[in-house]
Amino acid sequence: MTSKDATTLPCAALEITGLSFGYPGAKRETVRVGTLSIAAGEQVLLTGGSGSGKSTLLNLVAGLLEPTAGSVRVDGRDIHRLRGPARDAFRGRTIGMIFQTFNLLPGFSARENVMLAMMLSGAGRGEQHDRASALLGSLGIDRPDADVARLSVGQQQRVAVARAVACRPALVLADEPTASLDPENANSAIGLIQETCRQSGAALVCVSHDPSMRERFARVESMAELSASMAGMASTASTGSHA
């Protein structure tokens, strides 16, 4: 491979190495991840039982929690080396988030909720308006000026998806995005999330304990396996030190 080839290769959307985190006072660490690499545009399902640390891991990836050790690189940048406004700006441009409860702002329209996500993108207000309108229209929202509180649950989720990809992020994190939906609507919702990420070119990490989700993802990772990868790293390091 020539140096020119190397410089044109895209960064991985997410690279985790030696990551650990424990809440103060806890008897054991909540999250332990030896290695995890997700390519640009790749879609991964993250599984594990209640309390296994799935949501905590997403918060570490988003830079909302500080790890005890290890690194998290998103689109080539170690998010935990950024501080304050720099981290917030990087998160706003690079990471889209879809929450179980949507976290939309009542009193604001569907379009305004999407535009608010673009405040750190550097786009002018006119561009924000046009992009939000186009995204919502592509997702079947024909009342972009309606208060989100007046939309159906399904419509609210579509607004949440539009907001997550509005800044054309490298990575979308979806935390139990179908937990509040019945099976039929859940299947439609995850299909919508996956297709929207494909169209925008974003990698997707989806957290779910729903076993029916497995058939929708080509790659499935479990918290237990990720924790085991940390143990494997420690074993390799120990072996190397005695070599």
PDB file of C-alpha atoms in Angstrom, residues 36-38 42-48 54 57-58 171-178 190 193-194 203-226:
ATOM      1  CA  LEU A  36     -14.124  -2.601  19.395  1.00  0.00           C
ATOM      2  CA  SER A  37     -13.789  -1.179  15.889  1.00  0.00           C
ATOM      3  CA  ILE A  38     -16.711  -0.167  13.697  1.00  0.00           C
ATOM      4  CA  GLU A  42     -21.259  -0.259   9.379  1.00  0.00           C
ATOM      5  CA  GLN A  43     -24.313  -1.213  11.464  1.00  0.00           C
ATOM      6  CA  VAL A  44     -23.840  -3.089  14.737  1.00  0.00           C
ATOM      7  CA  LEU A  45     -26.311  -4.392  17.303  1.00  0.00           C
ATOM      8  CA  LEU A  46     -25.078  -4.301  20.900  1.00  0.00           C
ATOM      9  CA  THR A  47     -26.784  -6.760  23.230  1.00  0.00           C
ATOM     10  CA  GLY A  48     -26.735  -7.597  26.919  1.00  0.00           C
ATOM     11  CA  LYS A  54     -25.011  -1.041  27.297  1.00  0.00           C
ATOM     12  CA  LEU A  57     -21.095   2.400  27.011  1.00  0.00           C
ATOM     13  CA  LEU A  58     -23.039   4.647  24.640  1.00  0.00           C
ATOM     14  CA  LEU A 171     -21.811   7.758  13.938  1.00  0.00           C
ATOM     15  CA  VAL A 172     -25.386   7.335  15.195  1.00  0.00           C
ATOM     16  CA  LEU A 173     -26.042   5.864  18.651  1.00  0.00           C
ATOM     17  CA  ALA A 174     -29.513   4.414  19.244  1.00  0.00           C
ATOM     18  CA  ASP A 175     -30.350   3.484  22.842  1.00  0.00           C
ATOM     19  CA  GLU A 176     -33.267   1.004  22.990  1.00  0.00           C
ATOM     20  CA  PRO A 177     -35.051   2.983  20.239  1.00  0.00           C
ATOM     21  CA  THR A 178     -37.985   0.547  19.985  1.00  0.00           C
ATOM     22  CA  ILE A 190     -35.668   0.017  13.281  1.00  0.00           C
ATOM     23  CA  ILE A 193     -33.357   4.039  11.427  1.00  0.00           C
ATOM     24  CA  GLN A 194     -31.189   1.609   9.457  1.00  0.00           C
ATOM     25  CA  ALA A 203     -22.362   4.074  11.067  1.00  0.00           C
ATOM     26  CA  LEU A 204     -24.972   2.815  13.534  1.00  0.00           C
ATOM     27  CA  VAL A 205     -24.598   1.307  16.994  1.00  0.00           C
ATOM     28  CA  CYS A 206     -27.972   0.144  18.259  1.00  0.00           C
ATOM     29  CA  VAL A 207     -28.478  -1.061  21.835  1.00  0.00           C
ATOM     30  CA  SER A 208     -31.309  -3.500  22.458  1.00  0.00           C
ATOM     31  CA  HIS A 209     -32.241  -6.465  24.632  1.00  0.00           C
ATOM     32  CA  ASP A 210     -34.919  -7.519  22.106  1.00  0.00           C
ATOM     33  CA  PRO A 211     -33.785 -10.871  20.601  1.00  0.00           C
ATOM     34  CA  SER A 212     -35.850 -10.275  17.443  1.00  0.00           C
ATOM     35  CA  MET A 213     -33.448  -7.461  16.513  1.00  0.00           C
ATOM     36  CA  ARG A 214     -30.625  -9.912  15.812  1.00  0.00           C
ATOM     37  CA  GLU A 215     -31.933 -10.913  12.407  1.00  0.00           C
ATOM     38  CA  ARG A 216     -31.798  -7.299  11.227  1.00  0.00           C
ATOM     39  CA  PHE A 217     -28.063  -6.841  11.820  1.00  0.00           C
ATOM     40  CA  ALA A 218     -25.174  -8.548  10.064  1.00  0.00           C
ATOM     41  CA  ARG A 219     -22.970  -7.897  13.084  1.00  0.00           C
ATOM     42  CA  VAL A 220     -23.987  -8.473  16.710  1.00  0.00           C
ATOM     43  CA  GLU A 221     -21.724  -7.768  19.694  1.00  0.00           C
ATOM     44  CA  SER A 222     -22.531  -8.651  23.301  1.00  0.00           C
ATOM     45  CA  MET A 223     -21.339  -6.831  26.396  1.00  0.00           C
ATOM     46  CA  ALA A 224     -20.060 -10.173  27.730  1.00  0.00           C
ATOM     47  CA  GLU A 225     -17.879 -10.683  24.646  1.00  0.00           C
ATOM     48  CA  LEU A 226     -16.542  -7.129  24.827  1.00  0.00           C
TER      49      LEU A 226
END
